Coordinates of C-alpha atoms in Angstrom, one line a residue:
X1 CA -26.3 -9.0 -59.3
X2 CA -23.6 -6.7 -58.1
X3 CA -20.6 -5.9 -60.4
X4 CA -17.5 -7.6 -59.0
X5 CA -14.8 -5.6 -57.4
X6 CA -12.1 -4.6 -60.2
X7 CA -9.4 -5.9 -58.0
X8 CA -11.3 -9.1 -57.0
X9 CA -10.5 -12.7 -57.8
X10 CA -9.9 -13.5 -61.4
X11 CA -12.6 -16.1 -61.3
X12 CA -15.3 -14.9 -59.0
X13 CA -14.5 -11.2 -58.2
X14 CA -14.5 -11.6 -54.6
X15 CA -11.8 -9.4 -52.8
X16 CA -8.7 -11.0 -51.7
X17 CA -9.4 -10.6 -47.8
X18 CA -12.8 -12.2 -48.0
X19 CA -11.9 -14.9 -50.5
X20 CA -10.4 -17.8 -48.7
X21 CA -11.5 -20.9 -50.8
X22 CA -14.6 -20.6 -53.0
X23 CA -16.4 -22.7 -55.3
X24 CA -17.4 -21.2 -58.7
X25 CA -18.4 -23.1 -61.8
X26 CA -16.7 -24.0 -64.1
X27 CA -13.6 -23.4 -62.1
X28 CA -14.6 -25.3 -59.0
X29 CA -12.9 -24.9 -55.7
X30 CA -10.1 -22.3 -56.1
X31 CA -7.9 -19.9 -54.1
X32 CA -7.8 -16.2 -54.9
X33 CA -6.0 -15.6 -58.2
X34 CA -5.0 -11.9 -59.4
X35 CA -7.1 -10.5 -62.1
X36 CA -5.4 -9.6 -65.4
X37 CA -5.2 -5.9 -66.5
X38 CA -7.8 -6.6 -69.1
X39 CA -10.3 -8.1 -66.5
X40 CA -9.6 -5.1 -64.2
X41 CA -10.4 -2.6 -67.1
X42 CA -13.5 -4.5 -68.2
X43 CA -15.0 -4.5 -64.6
X44 CA -14.3 -0.8 -64.2
X45 CA -16.0 0.0 -67.4
X46 CA -18.9 -2.1 -66.3
X47 CA -19.1 -0.3 -62.9
X48 CA -18.9 3.1 -64.7
X49 CA -21.6 2.2 -67.2
X50 CA -23.8 1.0 -64.2
X51 CA -23.2 4.3 -62.4
X52 CA -24.0 6.4 -65.4
X53 CA -27.2 4.5 -66.1
X54 CA -28.7 4.9 -62.7
X55 CA -30.7 7.8 -61.7
X56 CA -28.9 10.4 -59.6
X57 CA -29.7 10.3 -55.7
X58 CA -32.5 12.5 -54.7
X59 CA -31.6 14.5 -51.6
X60 CA -34.4 16.3 -49.9
X61 CA -33.7 19.3 -47.7
X62 CA -36.2 21.8 -48.7
X63 CA -37.5 24.1 -45.9
X64 CA -41.2 25.1 -45.8
X65 CA -43.0 27.2 -43.2
X66 CA -46.4 26.3 -41.9
X67 CA -49.1 28.8 -43.1
X68 CA -50.2 31.3 -40.5
X69 CA -53.8 31.0 -41.5
X70 CA -54.2 27.3 -40.7
X71 CA -53.5 27.7 -36.9
X72 CA -50.2 25.8 -37.2
X73 CA -47.0 27.3 -35.8
X74 CA -44.6 29.1 -38.0
X75 CA -41.9 26.5 -37.4
X76 CA -39.6 25.3 -40.2
X77 CA -39.8 21.8 -41.3
X78 CA -38.7 19.5 -44.1
X79 CA -41.0 20.1 -47.1
X80 CA -40.4 16.6 -48.5
X81 CA -40.9 14.6 -45.3
X82 CA -43.3 16.9 -43.8
X83 CA -41.5 16.5 -40.5
X84 CA -39.0 18.5 -38.3
X85 CA -37.0 15.5 -37.4
X86 CA -35.4 14.8 -40.8
X87 CA -31.7 14.3 -40.5
X88 CA -30.8 15.8 -43.9
X89 CA -33.0 18.8 -43.4
X90 CA -31.7 19.6 -39.8
X91 CA -28.0 19.4 -41.1
X92 CA -28.8 21.7 -44.0
X93 CA -30.8 24.1 -41.7
X94 CA -28.1 24.3 -39.2
X95 CA -25.6 25.3 -41.8
X96 CA -27.8 27.9 -43.2
X97 CA -28.6 29.2 -39.6
X98 CA -24.8 29.5 -39.1
X99 CA -24.4 31.4 -42.3
X100 CA -27.4 33.7 -41.7
X101 CA -26.1 34.5 -38.1
X102 CA -22.6 35.2 -39.4
X103 CA -21.0 32.5 -37.3
X104 CA -17.7 31.1 -38.5
X105 CA -17.4 27.6 -40.2
X106 CA -16.3 24.9 -37.8
X107 CA -12.7 24.0 -38.1
X108 CA -11.7 20.4 -37.9
X109 CA -8.1 21.0 -36.7
X110 CA -9.0 23.1 -33.7
X111 CA -10.3 21.8 -30.3
X112 CA -14.1 22.5 -29.9
X113 CA -14.5 23.1 -33.6
X114 CA -15.4 26.7 -33.4
X115 CA -12.1 28.3 -32.5
X116 CA -12.7 27.9 -28.7
X117 CA -11.5 25.3 -26.4
X118 CA -15.0 24.2 -25.2
X119 CA -16.4 21.0 -26.7
X120 CA -19.6 21.1 -28.6
X121 CA -22.2 22.5 -27.7
X122 CA -20.6 25.5 -26.1

């Protein structure tokens, strides 16, 4: 069961915008009621405990090269998925390529993102 939103209804934990009228024993039909400060704190502590108890997310983006002696090409690929279409790997590989080639980092506030006026790809 998901932990209720800390600012959710006092009785059922559903956020205010989604609440309307709900049924929850032992309260029955009810409208959204603001949670008390103690209830908010308790829900936040439960969410934190749940977050700390879960295993960290595993991100895979390891680059591997196909061995030359096997007859495979020497193209890089994701060592975890064993494919070259892994989104996470391609994103990390593109960033590493830009660093290796000495290209500037993209800037979000300028048109084109690379200091020029042309949209991507340039």
